[in-house]
Every structure is written in C-alpha cells, then in structure tokens.
Amino acid sequence: MVHHDINTTLQRDIMISNRGFFICRGFKRPVLPLRIFRCQIVVSSSTSSLSKSFKMASWLTIPSKSHFSLANIPFGIISTSAEPTHRPAIAIGQHVLDLSVFAQNNGFSKLADFPSDQLKVFSQTTLNDFAGLGRPVHRATRAYLQDVFRQETPYPEILKNNESLRKQALIPIEDVQSHLPLSIGDYTDFFAGRNHAHTVGTLFRGAANALQPNYNHLPVAYHGRASSVVVSGTPLHRPWGQVLPNPQAKEPVFQPCARLDIELELGMFISKGNKLGAPVDVNNAEEHIFGYVLMNDWSARDIQQWEYVPLGPFNAKNFGTTISPWVVLADALEGFRGRGLENEVPPKKYLDEKREDSILDINLEVSITTAKGNRTKITQVSSQNLLWSWPQMIAHHSVSGCNLRTGDLLGSGTISGLEPGTQGSLLEQTMGGKQFVKLEGGEERKFIQDGDSITITGWSGTAEDSLVGFGECEGTIIAAVPRD
C-alpha cells in the first residue's frame, strides 16, 4: 500500500464519535476507548500499535513530560508585561499561543467550521463567549490547532513557516501572567467523594452513621461563593471567624482560624446552559461541559464546626477557592475514562446514566511546601474515587428547573482513597487533628500554617504516549488580616 503519514491515515480509518468512543471502519458498534484499545492497523511496515500511534509529533519542541502536549490543547486567559490586556490563549509545551494575535492574523482562515463573525470570541477578556459556542465548536477548534502544530501540518503557511506570526503569537509560558479563565456567575460544590464523606462522617458521628441517609440516593451539594474563586498563585489570608475554643466551651470566641485545611477537588465549567424550567437530561449532559480544572476548596474546620448547623458551611468556605488556570477541554480527556465507586442503591430515572465509563481517570497529587522551603508530597490518588459523575451532577442540579449558565463552576467534592497517603484533606490524614503528618526537614503538620503553600497537580496518560495535564494549582496561606 502507499505509505501515508500515520496521523492522516488514522484520521481516515478511525472515527471518533460524539460520545468519545473510537470506531474502526468495519465495526458496527463502538469499541473501547483509546487508552486501553490494542488493535493493530497496518498503514506501513513500520506502523506501531494504535495505543502508541496517537502520540502526535510537532514541529514545535514539546518536552515529553510536559502536561501541555499536542494531545491536550488547554485554553486559558493570559496577559504580558508588554500587553496587559487579558486575552485567550492555549498552552502547548513551554509556550502559549496568543489566540487574539493568531485570529487577527488569519490564523483560523483554514478552519471552515468556525464562522468568521465569531472570531471575536478570541478578543474577549474571558473564555465565556468561546465556551458558550458549544462542544462541536470546541472540538473543531482544538482539532484544527492540533493540525496547525503537527510536524506534517497541512497548513504550514499558517504558523510553521510564518516566522512573523510565530514571533508575535508564540510566547514562552514563563513570560505570561495567567488569570481566571472564565467569569464565574455561580459556583456549586458537590460532595461526590464517598471515601472522604465516609471517613469524615465516621470522625464526627461514628461508623454506623458515617453517611447521611440521602448520600447514596443523590449528589449532595451546596452553593459556594463565586466571587472568592481565585486563580493559581493568588495568596489568601487566614480567615477570621467564630470558633469554640475547646469541646467543653459553651460560648464561641472570635479569632483567626486555627484548623485551616485543604480539599483536593476537580472543577468543571459549564459551556451552554439550560433554560429556566428545562432540566438537562443525564444522557445529554456532557454536551453542556466545557472543560475541567484542578481545585483546592480551602476549609476552615474550626469555623465550620461551629457554624454549619443547620444550613451547612458559610464563612468556613467562602474566603477562597483556588483553581488552576488552564481549562482542559472535555474532548482531551475522552480517552481517559472508567468506572467510579460502586453504588449499591439503584439511581432514580433522572440519574440513570447509560454510559458506564462515566468517571474521569486522572492522576492527582498534593504537595505542601513550608515557609522553610521543604516540599513534601502528601497525597496521591485517582479521580475515579467519586460516586457520582459530572453528567449526574448536572442532571441533579437542573432537575428542579434550575438554569445553569455559561461559566458556572461545579466542584466534585473532596477526592480521597482509603489507604494512607490517598486522602484529599488534612482532616482525614490527621484523624481530625489527633496525629501529625510528617514532612521533609523534620517538620510536621496537623493543619496549614502561615507561609505554607499547597500545590495540586493532575494528569492523564504517560510521557511515552503524551500527557494530558493541568499544570499546577498553587496557593499560599498568609497571616490573618490584623484586627483591633
């Protein structure tokens, strides 16, 4: 047979359905996702297995361990010292592509599926307008940008051979400032990590009453505070609040939080919303997903313990939530799916999802760096430790008729395993403050101290087959604001 470029041939012989499955010509039904699919497709005598063939070579140097491989193409908002205006960009390897400059210089001229009158979305200061165009547009845009950066790009004149545009639009990633990727109208935090819920419930109520009666029947959630969601790298002051100084105390005192904690979560941004009174069908909910970020839901445990009855946490949660700056599009993670935690309770019809591999499979790590500079990895866990999927969360959120809007942020809830070193909060790791977490340099912690920095990282895939990662979600706690 005639030898073709491997990527071009595979694009012809394999189709990717809207549901994210890989379909070989000749098959009548979807087969397994790419990550575990091992069939052989011969396009030349040197062709390797399908699982390794999808590592796309680029004319731009991309380190093998980069979270921002050609298989990823995450979107964010940047500025530079030379141009402080916030504008959209993608991260690729050690660079970002300024999409505003790219669009203004006919960079999207070969993208037939993107109407020219909509290119203004790349001149906005947030990604909301782009997100609102819907997943078919996101999918086409990502695929086009992948083609632009391929080693054997079909459009070399766009960027590869266009030195002038490369100098204008390709910026070293260390030279840009990242900002919140979307304007967040509403923020809802779910509680879908059953291991976390059970461990914390056991600490407070005993094993027999660890989970509330409703937990396995619906995705529990509360409405958070959108105004205090901050981008990675933003320091946060230790919050003040009312706390009980000891278990026997009858009266609270007003003081800075003494039991400041973290919560390892994923965040998801809504693309297209739904009309008021029109719930989203669970089996169509993925079309409402723009993409994902890492999230640290900072938590003031002593403030929370006093205030949460009867309506749940308030000041214990509203002082800050940190997210990573680059939104990994939903399609970039389609090859990394699996089953979540088993639920012994059959779901109600509106939560009954047909897709079985509905939970993302992302490697998550949490590290703490103290004021002395000692860095220690304290958590390593898979995002599959969730009971409810994102489509189920969307379906439940909207089943009452609630209208979700473009840019709304949903949190997964704390992601924890059951083994030591897999818990997503210090509350779990210290058994409610009863024991220490040992750190490098001989330091130890029960809860977060001033000057401590928390860094969350997450990725899917391997360096061999191209990583699809998020970069870092980092935040540092600084001293409480002085009060008289």
Tab-separated table of C-alpha atoms in Angstrom:
chain	number	residue	atom	x	y	z
A	1	MET	CA	0.000	0.000	0.000
A	2	VAL	CA	1.019	3.605	-0.375
A	3	HIS	CA	2.697	4.971	2.757
A	4	HIS	CA	0.798	7.838	4.361
A	5	ASP	CA	1.561	9.944	7.379
A	6	ILE	CA	0.385	7.894	10.362
A	7	ASN	CA	-1.812	10.658	11.782
A	8	THR	CA	-3.513	11.291	8.449
A	9	THR	CA	-4.138	7.585	7.885
A	10	LEU	CA	-5.544	7.029	11.351
A	11	GLN	CA	-7.839	10.009	10.922
A	12	ARG	CA	-9.296	8.276	7.869
A	13	ASP	CA	-9.507	4.770	9.281
A	14	ILE	CA	-10.728	5.647	12.748
A	15	MET	CA	-13.635	7.900	13.529
A	16	ILE	CA	-14.245	9.464	16.903
A	17	SER	CA	-17.891	9.536	17.808
A	18	ASN	CA	-19.555	12.353	19.713
A	19	ARG	CA	-19.604	10.031	22.710
A	20	GLY	CA	-15.822	9.759	22.666
A	21	PHE	CA	-15.525	6.139	21.523
A	22	PHE	CA	-13.139	5.006	18.818
A	23	ILE	CA	-14.842	3.278	15.913
A	24	CYS	CA	-12.891	1.239	13.346
A	25	ARG	CA	-14.352	1.018	9.880
A	26	GLY	CA	-15.937	-2.370	9.581
A	27	PHE	CA	-17.137	-2.393	13.187
A	28	LYS	CA	-20.829	-1.780	13.795
A	29	ARG	CA	-20.509	-0.618	17.371
A	30	PRO	CA	-18.091	1.441	19.478
A	31	VAL	CA	-15.046	-0.313	20.846
A	32	LEU	CA	-13.042	0.504	23.944
A	33	PRO	CA	-11.509	3.946	24.475
A	34	LEU	CA	-8.036	4.651	23.140
A	35	ARG	CA	-6.249	4.231	26.451
A	36	ILE	CA	-6.990	0.504	26.597
A	37	PHE	CA	-7.632	-0.265	22.925
A	38	ARG	CA	-4.939	-2.528	21.487
A	39	CYS	CA	-5.916	-3.443	17.919
A	40	GLN	CA	-3.352	-3.202	15.119
A	41	ILE	CA	-3.969	-1.145	11.999
A	42	VAL	CA	-1.445	-1.591	9.223
A	43	VAL	CA	-0.588	1.501	7.222
A	44	SER	CA	3.046	0.668	6.568
A	45	SER	CA	5.580	-1.946	7.511
A	46	SER	CA	6.798	0.210	10.393
A	47	THR	CA	3.454	1.038	11.962
A	48	SER	CA	3.254	0.501	15.723
A	49	SER	CA	0.188	-0.398	17.753
A	50	LEU	CA	-2.693	2.025	17.905
A	51	SER	CA	-2.067	2.873	21.544
A	52	LYS	CA	1.298	4.400	20.655
A	53	SER	CA	0.398	5.782	17.246
A	54	PHE	CA	-1.623	8.663	18.658
A	55	LYS	CA	1.429	10.436	20.053
A	56	MET	CA	1.425	13.349	17.631
A	57	ALA	CA	4.785	14.770	16.596
A	58	SER	CA	5.028	18.566	16.462
A	59	TRP	CA	7.362	20.967	14.687
A	60	LEU	CA	7.420	22.879	17.980
A	61	THR	CA	9.682	21.366	20.616
A	62	ILE	CA	7.473	19.908	23.363
A	63	PRO	CA	9.196	18.154	26.296
A	64	SER	CA	7.961	14.590	26.753
A	65	LYS	CA	6.943	15.296	30.354
A	66	SER	CA	5.008	18.441	29.515
A	67	HIS	CA	1.408	18.482	30.713
A	68	PHE	CA	0.611	20.545	27.635
A	69	SER	CA	1.294	18.061	24.857
A	70	LEU	CA	-0.226	18.216	21.406
A	71	ALA	CA	-2.805	15.731	22.692
A	72	ASN	CA	-4.059	18.333	25.161
A	73	ILE	CA	-4.503	21.949	23.915
A	74	PRO	CA	-5.932	23.556	27.084
A	75	PHE	CA	-7.402	27.065	26.977
A	76	GLY	CA	-6.752	29.937	29.361
A	77	ILE	CA	-6.559	33.703	29.766
A	78	ILE	CA	-3.189	35.482	29.766
A	79	SER	CA	-1.539	38.879	29.838
A	80	THR	CA	2.059	40.023	29.429
A	81	SER	CA	4.074	42.983	30.638
A	82	ALA	CA	4.187	44.263	27.060
A	83	GLU	CA	0.430	43.784	26.566
A	84	PRO	CA	-1.507	43.814	29.859
A	85	THR	CA	-4.883	43.234	28.201
A	86	HIS	CA	-6.376	39.899	29.201
A	87	ARG	CA	-6.934	37.608	26.202
A	88	PRO	CA	-7.419	33.923	25.314
A	89	ALA	CA	-4.519	31.549	24.696
A	90	ILE	CA	-3.699	27.875	24.545
A	91	ALA	CA	-0.797	26.219	26.340
A	92	ILE	CA	1.459	23.985	24.261
A	93	GLY	CA	4.717	22.654	25.638
A	94	GLN	CA	6.787	25.506	27.034
A	95	HIS	CA	4.831	28.151	25.115
A	96	VAL	CA	1.425	29.715	24.838
A	97	LEU	CA	-0.271	30.691	21.603
A	98	ASP	CA	-1.912	34.103	21.874
A	99	LEU	CA	-5.253	33.413	20.191
A	100	SER	CA	-6.103	37.090	19.855
A	101	VAL	CA	-2.998	37.762	17.756
A	102	PHE	CA	-3.417	34.441	15.955
A	103	ALA	CA	-7.013	35.227	14.972
A	104	GLN	CA	-6.221	38.781	13.890
A	105	ASN	CA	-3.541	37.457	11.521
A	106	ASN	CA	-5.750	34.921	9.721
A	107	GLY	CA	-4.634	32.035	11.887
A	108	PHE	CA	-8.092	30.468	11.726
A	109	SER	CA	-8.519	31.003	7.978
A	110	LYS	CA	-8.397	27.254	7.283
A	111	LEU	CA	-10.964	26.354	9.927
A	112	ALA	CA	-14.115	26.007	7.871
A	113	ASP	CA	-16.302	25.100	10.839
A	114	PHE	CA	-15.663	28.407	12.592
A	115	PRO	CA	-17.720	31.324	11.184
A	116	SER	CA	-15.586	34.436	10.727
A	117	ASP	CA	-18.124	36.581	12.564
A	118	GLN	CA	-17.450	34.524	15.700
A	119	LEU	CA	-13.688	35.087	15.751
A	120	LYS	CA	-14.309	37.986	18.119
A	121	VAL	CA	-14.523	35.418	20.929
A	122	PHE	CA	-10.708	35.333	20.848
A	123	SER	CA	-10.525	39.064	21.581
A	124	GLN	CA	-12.556	38.819	24.789
A	125	THR	CA	-11.090	39.041	28.294
A	126	THR	CA	-12.619	35.708	29.369
A	127	LEU	CA	-13.397	32.380	27.717
A	128	ASN	CA	-17.140	32.684	28.348
A	129	ASP	CA	-18.085	33.560	24.769
A	130	PHE	CA	-15.961	30.743	23.361
A	131	ALA	CA	-17.324	28.283	25.927
A	132	GLY	CA	-20.875	29.284	25.028
A	133	LEU	CA	-20.417	28.220	21.403
A	134	GLY	CA	-20.752	24.593	22.468
A	135	ARG	CA	-18.763	21.379	22.255
A	136	PRO	CA	-18.864	20.905	18.464
A	137	VAL	CA	-17.053	24.240	18.082
A	138	HIS	CA	-14.616	23.441	20.904
A	139	ARG	CA	-13.912	20.075	19.273
A	140	ALA	CA	-13.298	21.562	15.830
A	141	THR	CA	-11.108	24.358	17.190
A	142	ARG	CA	-8.940	22.001	19.224
A	143	ALA	CA	-8.518	19.601	16.288
A	144	TYR	CA	-7.580	22.477	13.986
A	145	LEU	CA	-4.949	23.807	16.387
A	146	GLN	CA	-3.535	20.295	16.694
A	147	ASP	CA	-3.233	20.210	12.902
A	148	VAL	CA	-1.504	23.597	12.881
A	149	PHE	CA	1.175	22.300	15.267
A	150	ARG	CA	1.659	18.820	13.764
A	151	GLN	CA	5.083	18.038	12.326
A	152	GLU	CA	3.421	17.320	8.975
A	153	THR	CA	0.875	20.104	9.277
A	154	PRO	CA	-1.490	20.515	6.332
A	155	TYR	CA	-1.248	24.272	6.921
A	156	PRO	CA	2.489	25.122	7.113
A	157	GLU	CA	1.857	28.650	5.892
A	158	ILE	CA	-0.290	29.427	8.947
A	159	LEU	CA	2.410	29.215	11.616
A	160	LYS	CA	5.177	26.671	10.988
A	161	ASN	CA	6.637	28.647	8.067
A	162	ASN	CA	5.312	32.016	9.209
A	163	GLU	CA	8.182	33.459	11.224
A	164	SER	CA	6.499	36.828	11.655
A	165	LEU	CA	3.378	35.361	13.263
A	166	ARG	CA	5.411	32.952	15.382
A	167	LYS	CA	7.301	35.888	16.875
A	168	GLN	CA	4.055	37.711	17.625
A	169	ALA	CA	1.829	34.898	18.832
A	170	LEU	CA	4.104	32.248	20.390
A	171	ILE	CA	5.190	33.376	23.848
A	172	PRO	CA	7.345	31.496	26.379
A	173	ILE	CA	4.988	30.330	29.100
A	174	GLU	CA	7.163	31.835	31.840
A	175	ASP	CA	6.614	35.285	30.295
A	176	VAL	CA	2.834	35.312	30.724
A	177	GLN	CA	0.569	36.011	33.661
A	178	SER	CA	-2.429	33.697	33.960
A	179	HIS	CA	-5.863	34.883	35.051
A	180	LEU	CA	-9.211	33.309	35.867
A	181	PRO	CA	-10.211	31.586	32.635
A	182	LEU	CA	-13.914	32.393	32.858
A	183	SER	CA	-16.157	34.886	34.582
A	184	ILE	CA	-17.903	32.681	37.142
A	185	GLY	CA	-21.538	33.561	37.702
A	186	ASP	CA	-22.342	30.759	40.124
A	187	TYR	CA	-20.287	28.129	41.929
A	188	THR	CA	-21.725	24.875	43.281
A	189	ASP	CA	-19.644	22.414	45.277
A	190	PHE	CA	-20.692	18.776	45.274
A	191	PHE	CA	-19.798	16.067	47.792
A	192	ALA	CA	-19.290	13.140	45.414
A	193	GLY	CA	-16.181	11.676	47.053
A	194	ARG	CA	-17.747	8.919	49.126
A	195	ASN	CA	-14.471	7.836	50.748
A	196	HIS	CA	-13.973	11.358	52.070
A	197	ALA	CA	-17.605	11.618	53.146
A	198	HIS	CA	-17.441	8.295	54.975
A	199	THR	CA	-14.129	8.996	56.723
A	200	VAL	CA	-15.173	12.450	57.895
A	201	GLY	CA	-18.625	11.202	58.871
A	202	THR	CA	-17.024	8.462	60.948
A	203	LEU	CA	-14.856	11.021	62.744
A	204	PHE	CA	-17.872	13.132	63.694
A	205	ARG	CA	-20.755	10.654	64.000
A	206	GLY	CA	-19.243	7.184	64.238
A	207	ALA	CA	-19.080	4.441	61.609
A	208	ALA	CA	-22.738	3.460	61.968
A	209	ASN	CA	-23.904	6.953	60.982
A	210	ALA	CA	-20.992	7.994	58.759
A	211	LEU	CA	-23.137	8.715	55.700
A	212	GLN	CA	-26.400	10.611	55.873
A	213	PRO	CA	-29.459	8.642	54.648
A	214	ASN	CA	-29.637	10.626	51.402
A	215	TYR	CA	-25.995	10.228	50.373
A	216	ASN	CA	-26.257	7.226	48.032
A	217	HIS	CA	-29.519	8.479	46.534
A	218	LEU	CA	-28.485	11.881	45.186
A	219	PRO	CA	-25.386	14.015	44.525
A	220	VAL	CA	-25.222	16.149	47.672
A	221	ALA	CA	-24.113	19.755	47.070
A	222	TYR	CA	-24.189	23.299	48.408
A	223	HIS	CA	-23.935	26.700	46.764
A	224	GLY	CA	-20.472	28.230	47.173
A	225	ARG	CA	-19.127	31.733	46.726
A	226	ALA	CA	-18.098	32.598	43.148
A	227	SER	CA	-16.554	35.975	43.992
A	228	SER	CA	-13.701	34.446	46.001
A	229	VAL	CA	-12.636	31.832	43.442
A	230	VAL	CA	-9.052	32.775	42.571
A	231	VAL	CA	-6.506	31.603	40.037
A	232	SER	CA	-3.438	29.578	40.959
A	233	GLY	CA	-0.700	31.668	42.532
A	234	THR	CA	-3.034	34.000	44.429
A	235	PRO	CA	-2.180	34.191	48.161
A	236	LEU	CA	-5.044	34.001	50.652
A	237	HIS	CA	-5.290	35.441	54.153
A	238	ARG	CA	-6.094	33.128	57.022
A	239	PRO	CA	-9.790	33.764	57.751
A	240	TRP	CA	-11.324	35.085	60.969
A	241	GLY	CA	-14.479	33.600	62.429
A	242	GLN	CA	-16.370	32.341	65.438
A	243	VAL	CA	-14.983	29.118	66.923
A	244	LEU	CA	-15.443	27.077	70.069
A	245	PRO	CA	-12.056	27.200	71.834
A	246	ASN	CA	-12.490	23.652	73.196
A	247	PRO	CA	-15.107	20.853	73.115
A	248	GLN	CA	-16.460	21.829	76.543
A	249	ALA	CA	-16.903	25.523	75.713
A	250	LYS	CA	-20.429	26.948	75.667
A	251	GLU	CA	-19.592	30.309	74.096
A	252	PRO	CA	-17.634	30.910	70.872
A	253	VAL	CA	-14.683	33.256	70.545
A	254	PHE	CA	-13.791	35.408	67.537
A	255	GLN	CA	-10.296	34.615	66.290
A	256	PRO	CA	-8.249	33.589	63.238
A	257	CYS	CA	-8.862	30.033	62.087
A	258	ALA	CA	-6.586	27.561	63.886
A	259	ARG	CA	-7.553	24.472	61.858
A	260	LEU	CA	-7.100	25.549	58.245
A	261	ASP	CA	-7.382	22.693	55.763
A	262	ILE	CA	-7.346	21.829	52.077
A	263	GLU	CA	-9.704	19.819	49.897
A	264	LEU	CA	-8.458	18.162	46.721
A	265	GLU	CA	-11.101	18.530	44.035
A	266	LEU	CA	-11.727	18.805	40.329
A	267	GLY	CA	-13.693	21.704	38.922
A	268	MET	CA	-15.884	21.682	35.819
A	269	PHE	CA	-17.064	24.658	33.760
A	270	ILE	CA	-20.454	24.753	32.049
A	271	SER	CA	-20.444	25.564	28.329
A	272	LYS	CA	-24.013	26.001	27.161
A	273	GLY	CA	-26.612	26.402	29.860
A	274	ASN	CA	-30.249	25.355	30.015
A	275	LYS	CA	-33.416	27.395	30.146
A	276	LEU	CA	-35.189	28.021	33.437
A	277	GLY	CA	-37.621	25.175	33.999
A	278	ALA	CA	-35.934	22.852	31.469
A	279	PRO	CA	-33.825	20.183	33.229
A	280	VAL	CA	-30.806	18.686	31.470
A	281	ASP	CA	-31.131	15.007	30.552
A	282	VAL	CA	-28.354	12.987	32.195
A	283	ASN	CA	-27.537	11.297	28.884
A	284	ASN	CA	-27.156	14.630	27.108
A	285	ALA	CA	-25.397	16.441	29.935
A	286	GLU	CA	-21.892	16.007	28.527
A	287	GLU	CA	-22.784	18.440	25.754
A	288	HIS	CA	-23.030	21.092	28.477
A	289	ILE	CA	-19.440	20.554	29.682
A	290	PHE	CA	-16.721	22.975	28.561
A	291	GLY	CA	-13.752	21.535	30.426
A	292	TYR	CA	-12.010	20.860	33.702
A	293	VAL	CA	-9.590	22.452	36.176
A	294	LEU	CA	-7.885	21.419	39.393
A	295	MET	CA	-9.407	22.904	42.527
A	296	ASN	CA	-8.450	23.456	46.164
A	297	ASP	CA	-11.519	24.147	48.277
A	298	TRP	CA	-9.806	25.734	51.290
A	299	SER	CA	-11.703	24.953	54.501
A	300	ALA	CA	-11.651	26.484	57.987
A	301	ARG	CA	-12.545	23.425	60.041
A	302	ASP	CA	-12.993	25.094	63.428
A	303	ILE	CA	-15.207	27.814	61.957
A	304	GLN	CA	-17.126	25.154	60.032
A	305	GLN	CA	-17.717	23.009	63.108
A	306	TRP	CA	-19.468	25.847	64.940
A	307	GLU	CA	-21.460	27.379	62.085
A	308	TYR	CA	-22.575	24.508	59.852
A	309	VAL	CA	-25.745	23.517	61.768
A	310	PRO	CA	-28.408	23.808	60.431
A	311	LEU	CA	-27.653	25.206	56.949
A	312	GLY	CA	-24.125	23.985	56.211
A	313	PRO	CA	-20.785	25.810	55.891
A	314	PHE	CA	-20.656	29.552	55.242
A	315	ASN	CA	-17.619	31.599	56.312
A	316	ALA	CA	-15.661	28.362	56.651
A	317	LYS	CA	-15.668	28.069	52.862
A	318	ASN	CA	-16.265	31.493	51.368
A	319	PHE	CA	-12.844	33.076	51.966
A	320	GLY	CA	-11.179	31.449	48.966
A	321	THR	CA	-11.184	28.626	46.431
A	322	THR	CA	-8.158	28.154	44.166
A	323	ILE	CA	-8.354	26.763	40.618
A	324	SER	CA	-5.710	26.009	38.002
A	325	PRO	CA	-5.522	28.478	35.085
A	326	TRP	CA	-5.740	26.141	32.073
A	327	VAL	CA	-9.087	24.568	31.154
A	328	VAL	CA	-8.583	21.055	29.785
A	329	LEU	CA	-11.354	20.555	27.257
A	330	ALA	CA	-13.723	17.654	27.749
A	331	ASP	CA	-12.640	16.049	24.478
A	332	ALA	CA	-8.992	15.956	25.554
A	333	LEU	CA	-9.928	13.534	28.342
A	334	GLU	CA	-12.242	11.247	26.358
A	335	GLY	CA	-9.576	8.548	26.200
A	336	PHE	CA	-9.223	8.526	29.980
A	337	ARG	CA	-12.491	7.267	31.367
A	338	GLY	CA	-13.526	4.472	33.688
A	339	ARG	CA	-15.953	3.411	36.355
A	340	GLY	CA	-16.280	5.237	39.625
A	341	LEU	CA	-17.144	3.876	43.051
A	342	GLU	CA	-19.918	1.299	43.111
A	343	ASN	CA	-23.280	2.490	44.375
A	344	GLU	CA	-25.442	-0.196	45.934
A	345	VAL	CA	-28.525	1.999	45.520
A	346	PRO	CA	-30.104	1.955	42.023
A	347	PRO	CA	-30.284	5.532	40.691
A	348	LYS	CA	-33.560	7.316	40.094
A	349	LYS	CA	-34.501	7.506	36.428
A	350	TYR	CA	-33.268	11.075	36.001
A	351	LEU	CA	-29.823	9.987	37.287
A	352	ASP	CA	-29.666	6.695	35.371
A	353	GLU	CA	-26.730	7.225	33.035
A	354	LYS	CA	-26.336	4.855	30.076
A	355	ARG	CA	-22.614	5.404	29.719
A	356	GLU	CA	-20.633	3.098	32.005
A	357	ASP	CA	-17.196	4.744	31.749
A	358	SER	CA	-18.557	7.997	33.109
A	359	ILE	CA	-15.796	8.912	35.579
A	360	LEU	CA	-12.554	10.619	34.515
A	361	ASP	CA	-9.303	8.792	35.269
A	362	ILE	CA	-6.817	11.482	36.329
A	363	ASN	CA	-3.728	11.059	38.493
A	364	LEU	CA	-3.829	13.635	41.284
A	365	GLU	CA	-1.101	14.698	43.690
A	366	VAL	CA	-0.929	17.216	46.535
A	367	SER	CA	2.307	18.677	47.901
A	368	ILE	CA	2.952	21.078	50.747
A	369	THR	CA	5.889	23.499	50.749
A	370	THR	CA	6.577	25.099	54.113
A	371	ALA	CA	7.922	28.584	54.748
A	372	LYS	CA	11.329	26.932	55.250
A	373	GLY	CA	11.231	25.659	51.674
A	374	ASN	CA	10.712	21.977	52.458
A	375	ARG	CA	8.395	20.317	49.922
A	376	THR	CA	6.576	17.054	50.686
A	377	LYS	CA	4.100	15.081	48.596
A	378	ILE	CA	1.290	14.184	50.966
A	379	THR	CA	-1.387	12.791	48.634
A	380	GLN	CA	-1.506	10.634	45.520
A	381	VAL	CA	-4.903	9.412	44.347
A	382	SER	CA	-7.041	8.742	41.266
A	383	SER	CA	-10.031	10.891	40.378
A	384	GLN	CA	-12.026	7.683	39.917
A	385	ASN	CA	-12.732	7.791	43.664
A	386	LEU	CA	-16.065	9.506	43.022
A	387	LEU	CA	-19.554	8.085	43.440
A	388	TRP	CA	-21.320	10.458	41.052
A	389	SER	CA	-20.326	11.541	37.531
A	390	TRP	CA	-20.370	15.062	36.124
A	391	PRO	CA	-23.457	14.332	33.972
A	392	GLN	CA	-25.268	13.092	37.075
A	393	MET	CA	-24.283	16.251	38.942
A	394	ILE	CA	-25.578	18.407	36.082
A	395	ALA	CA	-28.812	16.421	35.860
A	396	HIS	CA	-29.427	16.692	39.595
A	397	HIS	CA	-28.532	20.392	39.704
A	398	SER	CA	-31.068	21.162	36.989
A	399	VAL	CA	-33.821	18.633	37.789
A	400	SER	CA	-35.709	21.228	39.810
A	401	GLY	CA	-35.717	23.530	36.783
A	402	CYS	CA	-32.627	25.457	37.877
A	403	ASN	CA	-30.968	27.124	34.912
A	404	LEU	CA	-27.207	26.648	34.621
A	405	ARG	CA	-25.291	29.314	32.715
A	406	THR	CA	-22.120	29.521	30.666
A	407	GLY	CA	-19.176	29.897	33.032
A	408	ASP	CA	-20.817	28.284	36.045
A	409	LEU	CA	-18.291	26.297	38.083
A	410	LEU	CA	-19.093	22.934	39.663
A	411	GLY	CA	-16.776	21.245	42.163
A	412	SER	CA	-16.521	17.481	42.539
A	413	GLY	CA	-16.126	17.341	46.288
A	414	THR	CA	-13.019	16.052	48.035
A	415	ILE	CA	-11.361	13.155	46.223
A	416	SER	CA	-9.872	10.605	48.617
A	417	GLY	CA	-8.876	6.971	48.656
A	418	LEU	CA	-8.956	4.640	51.636
A	419	GLU	CA	-5.239	3.970	52.025
A	420	PRO	CA	-2.734	6.204	53.858
A	421	GLY	CA	-1.392	8.866	51.532
A	422	THR	CA	-4.512	8.919	49.355
A	423	GLN	CA	-6.701	11.246	51.433
A	424	GLY	CA	-7.525	14.616	49.919
A	425	SER	CA	-7.652	16.597	53.171
A	426	LEU	CA	-5.576	17.020	56.312
A	427	LEU	CA	-8.715	16.409	58.362
A	428	GLU	CA	-8.610	12.817	57.137
A	429	GLN	CA	-4.847	12.379	57.222
A	430	THR	CA	-4.594	13.580	60.832
A	431	MET	CA	-7.783	11.820	62.006
A	432	GLY	CA	-9.344	15.112	62.958
A	433	GLY	CA	-6.137	16.654	64.284
A	434	LYS	CA	-5.219	13.708	66.515
A	435	GLN	CA	-1.970	12.875	64.720
A	436	PHE	CA	0.706	14.639	62.673
A	437	VAL	CA	1.617	14.410	59.007
A	438	LYS	CA	5.396	14.079	58.780
A	439	LEU	CA	7.111	16.472	56.354
A	440	GLU	CA	10.580	16.778	54.865
A	441	GLY	CA	13.177	18.512	57.020
A	442	GLY	CA	11.697	17.128	60.230
A	443	GLU	CA	8.643	19.400	60.107
A	444	GLU	CA	5.119	18.166	60.771
A	445	ARG	CA	1.582	19.424	60.388
A	446	LYS	CA	-1.915	18.837	61.657
A	447	PHE	CA	-3.304	21.781	59.712
A	448	ILE	CA	-1.994	24.547	57.432
A	449	GLN	CA	0.318	27.160	58.940
A	450	ASP	CA	1.020	30.672	57.679
A	451	GLY	CA	3.550	30.549	54.861
A	452	ASP	CA	2.570	27.053	53.739
A	453	SER	CA	1.964	26.602	50.010
A	454	ILE	CA	-0.267	23.842	48.663
A	455	THR	CA	0.327	22.605	45.112
A	456	ILE	CA	-2.086	20.274	43.335
A	457	THR	CA	-1.070	18.614	40.081
A	458	GLY	CA	-3.049	16.331	37.823
A	459	TRP	CA	-2.538	14.468	34.560
A	460	SER	CA	-3.716	11.543	32.470
A	461	GLY	CA	-1.636	9.332	30.222
A	462	THR	CA	2.119	8.818	30.203
A	463	ALA	CA	5.110	10.699	28.858
A	464	GLU	CA	5.510	7.908	26.290
A	465	ASP	CA	2.013	8.390	24.883
A	466	SER	CA	1.689	12.157	25.576
A	467	LEU	CA	0.444	13.626	28.841
A	468	VAL	CA	-2.853	15.437	29.118
A	469	GLY	CA	-2.338	17.538	32.216
A	470	PHE	CA	-3.473	20.615	34.089
A	471	GLY	CA	-0.196	22.160	35.193
A	472	GLU	CA	-0.368	23.350	38.788
A	473	CYS	CA	-2.994	24.679	41.175
A	474	GLU	CA	-0.989	26.523	43.833
A	475	GLY	CA	-1.960	28.713	46.743
A	476	THR	CA	-0.152	30.125	49.768
A	477	ILE	CA	-1.726	30.990	53.098
A	478	ILE	CA	-0.580	34.270	54.616
A	479	ALA	CA	-1.305	35.723	58.038
A	480	ALA	CA	-4.798	36.836	59.002
A	481	VAL	CA	-5.581	40.498	58.448
A	482	PRO	CA	-4.823	42.333	61.737
A	483	ARG	CA	-7.861	43.473	63.728
A	484	ASP	CA	-8.238	45.750	66.727
